[in-house]
Amino acid sequence: MSEHRCCAPARGEPAAPHGAAPVATPGARPDPDLVSLDGGTFLMGTTDADRNRSDGETPVRQVTLSPFRIARRAVTNTEFAAFVADTGHLTGAERYGWSFVFDGLLPDDVRRTARRPRSAPWWCGVEGATWRRPEGGASSIDERMDHPVIHVDHGDALAYCAWAGLRLPTEAEWEYAARGGLVQARYPWGDDLTPDGVQRCNIWQGRFPTLNTMDDGYLGTAPADSFAPNGYGLHNMAGNVWEWCADWWTTAHDASPSTDPTGPATGTARVMRGGSYLCHDSYCNRYRVAARTSNDPGSSAGNLGFRCAATP
């Protein structure tokens, strides 16, 4: 990843094993509201002049996918709360006792004393920051139950998917879904960031990291079904929260056609897609459809969530 991090720095050693998805017993599961996609062949990657060359966005390659289903929106706090109530799951952030929070969301006294990574000083390691208390302290999700769950690491996402009888999307499935049927468009809705002056996603507006004009209406997360959906009926495939994918990270892509790619067999970091409310074109334009990044699977942050997928 580039030094200018739009996702939180790696926590260090993983909080959960990197192996197969955990086994969970389904209980009272929320309706996942999945969209059925026919699959087919599409062009993955980009040669966009704005691409991040070190991120492996190229080459453009022909990828063929089998039919699959994917959630209309990221998993919400309401849904994650049902999972925790049913299973007693303890997230990585809860086991560690802290997680990364953007300093602009914190009270002054916490910002003054919080640990900050040197490479991204706008991130604060906040004691007690978890999915239940997104900014630590007395913060809560009471008014954010329809927002994406955050402060979840890759293992937490796998555990939820196992409980729900679902899975994480592969990176190829995620990009196919995000494109919404458009061919090589920059964003899920086309090539203009704000067509007709309309905000289409929750990203940073203004001067990062000191001034957010909040033209999109949000400083932090937005409800998971905010903004108009793309051509496949999917919300927030750009901005709001980063979304974990199933694949291990690599920047070495075979340019030849492939079918149902799943990424490397092993690795040290997992793919994340979509960008977040902290992305800004001055340092992190990773809210483009082809943009990608990664993080240690044991890392969590206040702008990192996930959406589910399934095989028909």
PDB file of N, CA and C in Angstrom, residues 145-244:
ATOM      1  N   MET A 145     -27.939   1.990  13.491  1.00  0.00           N
ATOM      2  CA  MET A 145     -28.215   0.570  13.284  1.00  0.00           C
ATOM      3  C   MET A 145     -28.312   0.203  11.813  1.00  0.00           C
ATOM      4  N   ASP A 146     -28.665   1.173  10.962  1.00  0.00           N
ATOM      5  CA  ASP A 146     -28.747   0.911   9.524  1.00  0.00           C
ATOM      6  C   ASP A 146     -27.462   1.260   8.795  1.00  0.00           C
ATOM      7  N   HIS A 147     -26.413   1.633   9.539  1.00  0.00           N
ATOM      8  CA  HIS A 147     -25.101   1.889   8.942  1.00  0.00           C
ATOM      9  C   HIS A 147     -24.334   0.573   8.820  1.00  0.00           C
ATOM     10  N   PRO A 148     -23.321   0.524   7.971  1.00  0.00           N
ATOM     11  CA  PRO A 148     -22.498  -0.685   7.898  1.00  0.00           C
ATOM     12  C   PRO A 148     -21.789  -0.944   9.232  1.00  0.00           C
ATOM     13  N   VAL A 149     -21.696  -2.201   9.616  1.00  0.00           N
ATOM     14  CA  VAL A 149     -20.880  -2.537  10.771  1.00  0.00           C
ATOM     15  C   VAL A 149     -19.422  -2.231  10.418  1.00  0.00           C
ATOM     16  N   ILE A 150     -18.678  -1.710  11.386  1.00  0.00           N
ATOM     17  CA  ILE A 150     -17.264  -1.383  11.189  1.00  0.00           C
ATOM     18  C   ILE A 150     -16.445  -1.984  12.332  1.00  0.00           C
ATOM     19  N   HIS A 151     -15.150  -1.778  12.305  1.00  0.00           N
ATOM     20  CA  HIS A 151     -14.237  -2.377  13.288  1.00  0.00           C
ATOM     21  C   HIS A 151     -14.338  -3.903  13.256  1.00  0.00           C
ATOM     22  N   VAL A 152     -14.460  -4.457  12.050  1.00  0.00           N
ATOM     23  CA  VAL A 152     -14.481  -5.906  11.894  1.00  0.00           C
ATOM     24  C   VAL A 152     -13.282  -6.327  11.048  1.00  0.00           C
ATOM     25  N   ASP A 153     -12.560  -7.344  11.511  1.00  0.00           N
ATOM     26  CA  ASP A 153     -11.442  -7.842  10.728  1.00  0.00           C
ATOM     27  C   ASP A 153     -11.925  -8.947   9.787  1.00  0.00           C
ATOM     28  N   HIS A 154     -11.011  -9.502   9.023  1.00  0.00           N
ATOM     29  CA  HIS A 154     -11.395 -10.497   8.020  1.00  0.00           C
ATOM     30  C   HIS A 154     -12.000 -11.738   8.674  1.00  0.00           C
ATOM     31  N   GLY A 155     -11.445 -12.148   9.802  1.00  0.00           N
ATOM     32  CA  GLY A 155     -11.987 -13.302  10.508  1.00  0.00           C
ATOM     33  C   GLY A 155     -13.399 -13.070  11.000  1.00  0.00           C
ATOM     34  N   ASP A 156     -13.695 -11.837  11.440  1.00  0.00           N
ATOM     35  CA  ASP A 156     -15.067 -11.512  11.866  1.00  0.00           C
ATOM     36  C   ASP A 156     -16.033 -11.618  10.690  1.00  0.00           C
ATOM     37  N   ALA A 157     -15.596 -11.142   9.530  1.00  0.00           N
ATOM     38  CA  ALA A 157     -16.441 -11.217   8.337  1.00  0.00           C
ATOM     39  C   ALA A 157     -16.707 -12.670   7.951  1.00  0.00           C
ATOM     40  N   LEU A 158     -15.666 -13.504   8.016  1.00  0.00           N
ATOM     41  CA  LEU A 158     -15.849 -14.919   7.697  1.00  0.00           C
ATOM     42  C   LEU A 158     -16.804 -15.588   8.685  1.00  0.00           C
ATOM     43  N   ALA A 159     -16.685 -15.233   9.952  1.00  0.00           N
ATOM     44  CA  ALA A 159     -17.551 -15.833  10.965  1.00  0.00           C
ATOM     45  C   ALA A 159     -19.007 -15.454  10.727  1.00  0.00           C
ATOM     46  N   TYR A 160     -19.264 -14.201  10.396  1.00  0.00           N
ATOM     47  CA  TYR A 160     -20.633 -13.778  10.102  1.00  0.00           C
ATOM     48  C   TYR A 160     -21.166 -14.543   8.892  1.00  0.00           C
ATOM     49  N   CYS A 161     -20.367 -14.630   7.835  1.00  0.00           N
ATOM     50  CA  CYS A 161     -20.811 -15.315   6.626  1.00  0.00           C
ATOM     51  C   CYS A 161     -21.142 -16.775   6.919  1.00  0.00           C
ATOM     52  N   ALA A 162     -20.318 -17.442   7.738  1.00  0.00           N
ATOM     53  CA  ALA A 162     -20.577 -18.838   8.073  1.00  0.00           C
ATOM     54  C   ALA A 162     -21.903 -18.977   8.805  1.00  0.00           C
ATOM     55  N   TRP A 163     -22.169 -18.068   9.735  1.00  0.00           N
ATOM     56  CA  TRP A 163     -23.430 -18.083  10.481  1.00  0.00           C
ATOM     57  C   TRP A 163     -24.614 -17.857   9.550  1.00  0.00           C
ATOM     58  N   ALA A 164     -24.459 -16.948   8.595  1.00  0.00           N
ATOM     59  CA  ALA A 164     -25.550 -16.584   7.696  1.00  0.00           C
ATOM     60  C   ALA A 164     -25.709 -17.549   6.531  1.00  0.00           C
ATOM     61  N   GLY A 165     -24.824 -18.545   6.417  1.00  0.00           N
ATOM     62  CA  GLY A 165     -24.890 -19.460   5.290  1.00  0.00           C
ATOM     63  C   GLY A 165     -24.458 -18.819   3.994  1.00  0.00           C
ATOM     64  N   LEU A 166     -23.580 -17.818   4.086  1.00  0.00           N
ATOM     65  CA  LEU A 166     -23.125 -17.065   2.916  1.00  0.00           C
ATOM     66  C   LEU A 166     -21.602 -17.124   2.841  1.00  0.00           C
ATOM     67  N   ARG A 167     -21.007 -16.236   2.067  1.00  0.00           N
ATOM     68  CA  ARG A 167     -19.551 -16.159   1.940  1.00  0.00           C
ATOM     69  C   ARG A 167     -19.176 -14.751   1.544  1.00  0.00           C
ATOM     70  N   LEU A 168     -17.890 -14.472   1.557  1.00  0.00           N
ATOM     71  CA  LEU A 168     -17.411 -13.204   1.016  1.00  0.00           C
ATOM     72  C   LEU A 168     -17.297 -13.311  -0.500  1.00  0.00           C
ATOM     73  N   PRO A 169     -17.518 -12.220  -1.220  1.00  0.00           N
ATOM     74  CA  PRO A 169     -17.318 -12.268  -2.670  1.00  0.00           C
ATOM     75  C   PRO A 169     -15.839 -12.378  -3.004  1.00  0.00           C
ATOM     76  N   THR A 170     -15.538 -13.036  -4.117  1.00  0.00           N
ATOM     77  CA  THR A 170     -14.176 -12.953  -4.625  1.00  0.00           C
ATOM     78  C   THR A 170     -13.948 -11.535  -5.152  1.00  0.00           C
ATOM     79  N   GLU A 171     -12.704 -11.182  -5.348  1.00  0.00           N
ATOM     80  CA  GLU A 171     -12.423  -9.846  -5.866  1.00  0.00           C
ATOM     81  C   GLU A 171     -13.019  -9.659  -7.256  1.00  0.00           C
ATOM     82  N   ALA A 172     -12.961 -10.694  -8.081  1.00  0.00           N
ATOM     83  CA  ALA A 172     -13.526 -10.590  -9.431  1.00  0.00           C
ATOM     84  C   ALA A 172     -15.041 -10.415  -9.369  1.00  0.00           C
ATOM     85  N   GLU A 173     -15.702 -11.166  -8.496  1.00  0.00           N
ATOM     86  CA  GLU A 173     -17.146 -10.994  -8.343  1.00  0.00           C
ATOM     87  C   GLU A 173     -17.478  -9.589  -7.868  1.00  0.00           C
ATOM     88  N   TRP A 174     -16.686  -9.085  -6.920  1.00  0.00           N
ATOM     89  CA  TRP A 174     -16.944  -7.744  -6.399  1.00  0.00           C
ATOM     90  C   TRP A 174     -16.859  -6.708  -7.519  1.00  0.00           C
ATOM     91  N   GLU A 175     -15.806  -6.776  -8.337  1.00  0.00           N
ATOM     92  CA  GLU A 175     -15.659  -5.771  -9.391  1.00  0.00           C
ATOM     93  C   GLU A 175     -16.739  -5.907 -10.455  1.00  0.00           C
ATOM     94  N   TYR A 176     -17.068  -7.138 -10.824  1.00  0.00           N
ATOM     95  CA  TYR A 176     -18.158  -7.355 -11.788  1.00  0.00           C
ATOM     96  C   TYR A 176     -19.447  -6.727 -11.268  1.00  0.00           C
ATOM     97  N   ALA A 177     -19.754  -6.977 -10.004  1.00  0.00           N
ATOM     98  CA  ALA A 177     -20.982  -6.442  -9.407  1.00  0.00           C
ATOM     99  C   ALA A 177     -20.936  -4.920  -9.327  1.00  0.00           C
ATOM    100  N   ALA A 178     -19.785  -4.378  -8.936  1.00  0.00           N
ATOM    101  CA  ALA A 178     -19.654  -2.924  -8.786  1.00  0.00           C
ATOM    102  C   ALA A 178     -19.837  -2.208 -10.115  1.00  0.00           C
ATOM    103  N   ARG A 179     -19.429  -2.821 -11.196  1.00  0.00           N
ATOM    104  CA  ARG A 179     -19.546  -2.180 -12.512  1.00  0.00           C
ATOM    105  C   ARG A 179     -20.995  -2.044 -12.957  1.00  0.00           C
ATOM    106  N   GLY A 180     -21.881  -2.847 -12.405  1.00  0.00           N
ATOM    107  CA  GLY A 180     -23.300  -2.685 -12.701  1.00  0.00           C
ATOM    108  C   GLY A 180     -23.669  -2.833 -14.155  1.00  0.00           C
ATOM    109  N   GLY A 181     -22.883  -3.567 -14.909  1.00  0.00           N
ATOM    110  CA  GLY A 181     -23.168  -3.767 -16.325  1.00  0.00           C
ATOM    111  C   GLY A 181     -22.463  -2.794 -17.247  1.00  0.00           C
ATOM    112  N   LEU A 182     -21.793  -1.778 -16.691  1.00  0.00           N
ATOM    113  CA  LEU A 182     -21.054  -0.825 -17.517  1.00  0.00           C
ATOM    114  C   LEU A 182     -19.688  -1.390 -17.883  1.00  0.00           C
ATOM    115  N   VAL A 183     -19.194  -1.037 -19.050  1.00  0.00           N
ATOM    116  CA  VAL A 183     -17.915  -1.557 -19.538  1.00  0.00           C
ATOM    117  C   VAL A 183     -16.820  -0.524 -19.319  1.00  0.00           C
ATOM    118  N   GLN A 184     -15.881  -0.838 -18.429  1.00  0.00           N
ATOM    119  CA  GLN A 184     -14.701  -0.013 -18.183  1.00  0.00           C
ATOM    120  C   GLN A 184     -15.034   1.410 -17.735  1.00  0.00           C
ATOM    121  N   ALA A 185     -16.190   1.618 -17.122  1.00  0.00           N
ATOM    122  CA  ALA A 185     -16.503   2.935 -16.560  1.00  0.00           C
ATOM    123  C   ALA A 185     -15.654   3.151 -15.307  1.00  0.00           C
ATOM    124  N   ARG A 186     -15.418   4.413 -14.971  1.00  0.00           N
ATOM    125  CA  ARG A 186     -14.577   4.743 -13.824  1.00  0.00           C
ATOM    126  C   ARG A 186     -15.291   4.480 -12.503  1.00  0.00           C
ATOM    127  N   TYR A 187     -16.589   4.761 -12.461  1.00  0.00           N
ATOM    128  CA  TYR A 187     -17.376   4.620 -11.238  1.00  0.00           C
ATOM    129  C   TYR A 187     -18.556   3.678 -11.478  1.00  0.00           C
ATOM    130  N   PRO A 188     -19.238   3.233 -10.434  1.00  0.00           N
ATOM    131  CA  PRO A 188     -20.371   2.323 -10.626  1.00  0.00           C
ATOM    132  C   PRO A 188     -21.507   2.916 -11.450  1.00  0.00           C
ATOM    133  N   TRP A 189     -21.524   4.237 -11.619  1.00  0.00           N
ATOM    134  CA  TRP A 189     -22.613   4.905 -12.359  1.00  0.00           C
ATOM    135  C   TRP A 189     -22.146   5.540 -13.659  1.00  0.00           C
ATOM    136  N   GLY A 190     -20.858   5.522 -13.954  1.00  0.00           N
ATOM    137  CA  GLY A 190     -20.349   6.144 -15.167  1.00  0.00           C
ATOM    138  C   GLY A 190     -18.976   6.748 -14.949  1.00  0.00           C
ATOM    139  N   ASP A 191     -18.610   7.719 -15.790  1.00  0.00           N
ATOM    140  CA  ASP A 191     -17.262   8.282 -15.739  1.00  0.00           C
ATOM    141  C   ASP A 191     -17.164   9.604 -14.997  1.00  0.00           C
ATOM    142  N   ASP A 192     -18.301  10.247 -14.704  1.00  0.00           N
ATOM    143  CA  ASP A 192     -18.292  11.517 -13.976  1.00  0.00           C
ATOM    144  C   ASP A 192     -18.557  11.264 -12.499  1.00  0.00           C
ATOM    145  N   LEU A 193     -17.742  11.883 -11.640  1.00  0.00           N
ATOM    146  CA  LEU A 193     -17.905  11.664 -10.198  1.00  0.00           C
ATOM    147  C   LEU A 193     -19.231  12.211  -9.694  1.00  0.00           C
ATOM    148  N   THR A 194     -19.613  13.387 -10.179  1.00  0.00           N
ATOM    149  CA  THR A 194     -20.873  14.002  -9.739  1.00  0.00           C
ATOM    150  C   THR A 194     -21.702  14.388 -10.961  1.00  0.00           C
ATOM    151  N   PRO A 195     -22.316  13.415 -11.607  1.00  0.00           N
ATOM    152  CA  PRO A 195     -23.119  13.734 -12.798  1.00  0.00           C
ATOM    153  C   PRO A 195     -24.254  14.691 -12.457  1.00  0.00           C
ATOM    154  N   ASP A 196     -24.370  15.740 -13.254  1.00  0.00           N
ATOM    155  CA  ASP A 196     -25.402  16.770 -13.028  1.00  0.00           C
ATOM    156  C   ASP A 196     -25.287  17.387 -11.640  1.00  0.00           C
ATOM    157  N   GLY A 197     -24.069  17.377 -11.097  1.00  0.00           N
ATOM    158  CA  GLY A 197     -23.837  17.986  -9.791  1.00  0.00           C
ATOM    159  C   GLY A 197     -24.373  17.190  -8.614  1.00  0.00           C
ATOM    160  N   VAL A 198     -24.757  15.936  -8.837  1.00  0.00           N
ATOM    161  CA  VAL A 198     -25.352  15.107  -7.786  1.00  0.00           C
ATOM    162  C   VAL A 198     -24.284  14.233  -7.136  1.00  0.00           C
ATOM    163  N   GLN A 199     -24.208  14.269  -5.798  1.00  0.00           N
ATOM    164  CA  GLN A 199     -23.291  13.403  -5.076  1.00  0.00           C
ATOM    165  C   GLN A 199     -23.793  11.966  -5.153  1.00  0.00           C
ATOM    166  N   ARG A 200     -22.923  11.066  -5.571  1.00  0.00           N
ATOM    167  CA  ARG A 200     -23.327   9.674  -5.742  1.00  0.00           C
ATOM    168  C   ARG A 200     -22.681   8.730  -4.738  1.00  0.00           C
ATOM    169  N   CYS A 201     -21.799   9.249  -3.868  1.00  0.00           N
ATOM    170  CA  CYS A 201     -21.137   8.361  -2.925  1.00  0.00           C
ATOM    171  C   CYS A 201     -20.628   9.163  -1.724  1.00  0.00           C
ATOM    172  N   ASN A 202     -20.310   8.457  -0.654  1.00  0.00           N
ATOM    173  CA  ASN A 202     -19.825   9.055   0.581  1.00  0.00           C
ATOM    174  C   ASN A 202     -18.304   8.998   0.615  1.00  0.00           C
ATOM    175  N   ILE A 203     -17.669  10.079   0.160  1.00  0.00           N
ATOM    176  CA  ILE A 203     -16.218  10.210   0.211  1.00  0.00           C
ATOM    177  C   ILE A 203     -15.889  11.571   0.808  1.00  0.00           C
ATOM    178  N   TRP A 204     -14.615  11.858   0.967  1.00  0.00           N
ATOM    179  CA  TRP A 204     -14.177  13.118   1.563  1.00  0.00           C
ATOM    180  C   TRP A 204     -14.292  14.242   0.548  1.00  0.00           C
ATOM    181  N   GLN A 205     -14.895  15.345   0.949  1.00  0.00           N
ATOM    182  CA  GLN A 205     -14.916  16.564   0.131  1.00  0.00           C
ATOM    183  C   GLN A 205     -14.222  17.683   0.896  1.00  0.00           C
ATOM    184  N   GLY A 206     -13.412  18.438   0.211  1.00  0.00           N
ATOM    185  CA  GLY A 206     -12.678  19.517   0.859  1.00  0.00           C
ATOM    186  C   GLY A 206     -11.188  19.261   0.779  1.00  0.00           C
ATOM    187  N   ARG A 207     -10.487  19.531   1.870  1.00  0.00           N
ATOM    188  CA  ARG A 207      -9.038  19.340   1.912  1.00  0.00           C
ATOM    189  C   ARG A 207      -8.717  18.286   2.966  1.00  0.00           C
ATOM    190  N   PHE A 208      -8.214  17.156   2.513  1.00  0.00           N
ATOM    191  CA  PHE A 208      -7.913  16.076   3.450  1.00  0.00           C
ATOM    192  C   PHE A 208      -6.568  16.335   4.128  1.00  0.00           C
ATOM    193  N   PRO A 209      -6.454  16.080   5.446  1.00  0.00           N
ATOM    194  CA  PRO A 209      -7.473  15.566   6.370  1.00  0.00           C
ATOM    195  C   PRO A 209      -8.064  16.655   7.278  1.00  0.00           C
ATOM    196  N   THR A 210      -7.903  17.929   6.906  1.00  0.00           N
ATOM    197  CA  THR A 210      -8.269  19.008   7.844  1.00  0.00           C
ATOM    198  C   THR A 210      -9.661  19.592   7.637  1.00  0.00           C
ATOM    199  N   LEU A 211     -10.219  19.499   6.421  1.00  0.00           N
ATOM    200  CA  LEU A 211     -11.514  20.120   6.162  1.00  0.00           C
ATOM    201  C   LEU A 211     -12.377  19.216   5.304  1.00  0.00           C
ATOM    202  N   ASN A 212     -13.523  18.809   5.852  1.00  0.00           N
ATOM    203  CA  ASN A 212     -14.496  18.045   5.091  1.00  0.00           C
ATOM    204  C   ASN A 212     -15.763  18.890   4.989  1.00  0.00           C
ATOM    205  N   THR A 213     -16.079  19.327   3.787  1.00  0.00           N
ATOM    206  CA  THR A 213     -17.264  20.171   3.593  1.00  0.00           C
ATOM    207  C   THR A 213     -18.558  19.371   3.687  1.00  0.00           C
ATOM    208  N   MET A 214     -18.447  18.048   3.682  1.00  0.00           N
ATOM    209  CA  MET A 214     -19.600  17.152   3.824  1.00  0.00           C
ATOM    210  C   MET A 214     -20.685  17.441   2.785  1.00  0.00           C
ATOM    211  N   ASP A 215     -20.272  17.692   1.548  1.00  0.00           N
ATOM    212  CA  ASP A 215     -21.250  17.911   0.485  1.00  0.00           C
ATOM    213  C   ASP A 215     -22.149  16.699   0.290  1.00  0.00           C
ATOM    214  N   ASP A 216     -21.661  15.517   0.675  1.00  0.00           N
ATOM    215  CA  ASP A 216     -22.482  14.311   0.557  1.00  0.00           C
ATOM    216  C   ASP A 216     -23.371  14.102   1.774  1.00  0.00           C
ATOM    217  N   GLY A 217     -23.224  14.954   2.800  1.00  0.00           N
ATOM    218  CA  GLY A 217     -24.077  14.875   3.977  1.00  0.00           C
ATOM    219  C   GLY A 217     -23.504  14.106   5.145  1.00  0.00           C
ATOM    220  N   TYR A 218     -22.268  13.566   5.003  1.00  0.00           N
ATOM    221  CA  TYR A 218     -21.745  12.697   6.061  1.00  0.00           C
ATOM    222  C   TYR A 218     -20.273  12.995   6.343  1.00  0.00           C
ATOM    223  N   LEU A 219     -19.930  12.955   7.642  1.00  0.00           N
ATOM    224  CA  LEU A 219     -18.532  13.025   8.057  1.00  0.00           C
ATOM    225  C   LEU A 219     -17.957  11.630   8.200  1.00  0.00           C
ATOM    226  N   GLY A 220     -18.736  10.735   8.803  1.00  0.00           N
ATOM    227  CA  GLY A 220     -18.344   9.337   8.943  1.00  0.00           C
ATOM    228  C   GLY A 220     -19.179   8.465   8.029  1.00  0.00           C
ATOM    229  N   THR A 221     -19.609   7.313   8.538  1.00  0.00           N
ATOM    230  CA  THR A 221     -20.386   6.392   7.711  1.00  0.00           C
ATOM    231  C   THR A 221     -21.787   6.930   7.418  1.00  0.00           C
ATOM    232  N   ALA A 222     -22.349   6.442   6.344  1.00  0.00           N
ATOM    233  CA  ALA A 222     -23.739   6.725   5.957  1.00  0.00           C
ATOM    234  C   ALA A 222     -24.521   5.420   6.050  1.00  0.00           C
ATOM    235  N   PRO A 223     -25.852   5.493   6.107  1.00  0.00           N
ATOM    236  CA  PRO A 223     -26.636   4.258   6.058  1.00  0.00           C
ATOM    237  C   PRO A 223     -26.232   3.392   4.866  1.00  0.00           C
ATOM    238  N   ALA A 224     -26.317   2.088   5.050  1.00  0.00           N
ATOM    239  CA  ALA A 224     -25.801   1.153   4.049  1.00  0.00           C
ATOM    240  C   ALA A 224     -26.540   1.219   2.722  1.00  0.00           C
ATOM    241  N   ASP A 225     -27.767   1.736   2.722  1.00  0.00           N
ATOM    242  CA  ASP A 225     -28.500   1.843   1.464  1.00  0.00           C
ATOM    243  C   ASP A 225     -28.576   3.283   0.960  1.00  0.00           C
ATOM    244  N   SER A 226     -27.645   4.121   1.404  1.00  0.00           N
ATOM    245  CA  SER A 226     -27.611   5.506   0.941  1.00  0.00           C
ATOM    246  C   SER A 226     -27.255   5.594  -0.538  1.00  0.00           C
ATOM    247  N   PHE A 227     -27.653   6.706  -1.149  1.00  0.00           N
ATOM    248  CA  PHE A 227     -27.311   7.026  -2.530  1.00  0.00           C
ATOM    249  C   PHE A 227     -27.973   6.055  -3.511  1.00  0.00           C
ATOM    250  N   ALA A 228     -28.067   6.494  -4.733  1.00  0.00           N
ATOM    251  CA  ALA A 228     -28.727   5.683  -5.761  1.00  0.00           C
ATOM    252  C   ALA A 228     -27.917   4.419  -6.035  1.00  0.00           C
ATOM    253  N   PRO A 229     -28.580   3.293  -6.252  1.00  0.00           N
ATOM    254  CA  PRO A 229     -27.852   2.055  -6.549  1.00  0.00           C
ATOM    255  C   PRO A 229     -27.288   2.070  -7.963  1.00  0.00           C
ATOM    256  N   ASN A 230     -26.373   1.137  -8.220  1.00  0.00           N
ATOM    257  CA  ASN A 230     -25.838   1.018  -9.576  1.00  0.00           C
ATOM    258  C   ASN A 230     -26.796   0.217 -10.446  1.00  0.00           C
ATOM    259  N   GLY A 231     -26.358  -0.136 -11.639  1.00  0.00           N
ATOM    260  CA  GLY A 231     -27.231  -0.811 -12.585  1.00  0.00           C
ATOM    261  C   GLY A 231     -27.701  -2.181 -12.145  1.00  0.00           C
ATOM    262  N   TYR A 232     -27.041  -2.771 -11.167  1.00  0.00           N
ATOM    263  CA  TYR A 232     -27.466  -4.060 -10.631  1.00  0.00           C
ATOM    264  C   TYR A 232     -28.244  -3.912  -9.319  1.00  0.00           C
ATOM    265  N   GLY A 233     -28.549  -2.674  -8.932  1.00  0.00           N
ATOM    266  CA  GLY A 233     -29.312  -2.466  -7.713  1.00  0.00           C
ATOM    267  C   GLY A 233     -28.495  -2.515  -6.446  1.00  0.00           C
ATOM    268  N   LEU A 234     -27.190  -2.300  -6.545  1.00  0.00           N
ATOM    269  CA  LEU A 234     -26.292  -2.402  -5.396  1.00  0.00           C
ATOM    270  C   LEU A 234     -25.909  -1.021  -4.882  1.00  0.00           C
ATOM    271  N   HIS A 235     -25.955  -0.843  -3.575  1.00  0.00           N
ATOM    272  CA  HIS A 235     -25.661   0.442  -2.954  1.00  0.00           C
ATOM    273  C   HIS A 235     -24.215   0.523  -2.467  1.00  0.00           C
ATOM    274  N   ASN A 236     -23.661   1.717  -2.589  1.00  0.00           N
ATOM    275  CA  ASN A 236     -22.369   2.055  -1.985  1.00  0.00           C
ATOM    276  C   ASN A 236     -21.238   1.126  -2.414  1.00  0.00           C
ATOM    277  N   MET A 237     -21.155   0.868  -3.711  1.00  0.00           N
ATOM    278  CA  MET A 237     -19.999   0.142  -4.231  1.00  0.00           C
ATOM    279  C   MET A 237     -18.810   1.085  -4.397  1.00  0.00           C
ATOM    280  N   ALA A 238     -19.024   2.368  -4.101  1.00  0.00           N
ATOM    281  CA  ALA A 238     -17.939   3.351  -4.047  1.00  0.00           C
ATOM    282  C   ALA A 238     -18.122   4.152  -2.767  1.00  0.00           C
ATOM    283  N   GLY A 239     -17.068   4.273  -1.983  1.00  0.00           N
ATOM    284  CA  GLY A 239     -17.124   5.061  -0.762  1.00  0.00           C
ATOM    285  C   GLY A 239     -17.839   4.371   0.382  1.00  0.00           C
ATOM    286  N   ASN A 240     -18.075   5.121   1.428  1.00  0.00           N
ATOM    287  CA  ASN A 240     -18.711   4.692   2.685  1.00  0.00           C
ATOM    288  C   ASN A 240     -17.762   3.821   3.498  1.00  0.00           C
ATOM    289  N   VAL A 241     -17.674   2.511   3.239  1.00  0.00           N
ATOM    290  CA  VAL A 241     -16.705   1.678   3.948  1.00  0.00           C
ATOM    291  C   VAL A 241     -15.987   0.763   2.968  1.00  0.00           C
ATOM    292  N   TRP A 242     -14.719   0.506   3.265  1.00  0.00           N
ATOM    293  CA  TRP A 242     -14.002  -0.533   2.552  1.00  0.00           C
ATOM    294  C   TRP A 242     -14.691  -1.863   2.811  1.00  0.00           C
ATOM    295  N   GLU A 243     -14.613  -2.776   1.851  1.00  0.00           N
ATOM    296  CA  GLU A 243     -15.262  -4.080   1.989  1.00  0.00           C
ATOM    297  C   GLU A 243     -14.242  -5.196   1.777  1.00  0.00           C
ATOM    298  N   TRP A 244     -14.162  -6.078   2.777  1.00  0.00           N
ATOM    299  CA  TRP A 244     -13.285  -7.247   2.662  1.00  0.00           C
ATOM    300  C   TRP A 244     -13.746  -8.138   1.513  1.00  0.00           C
TER     301      TRP A 244
END
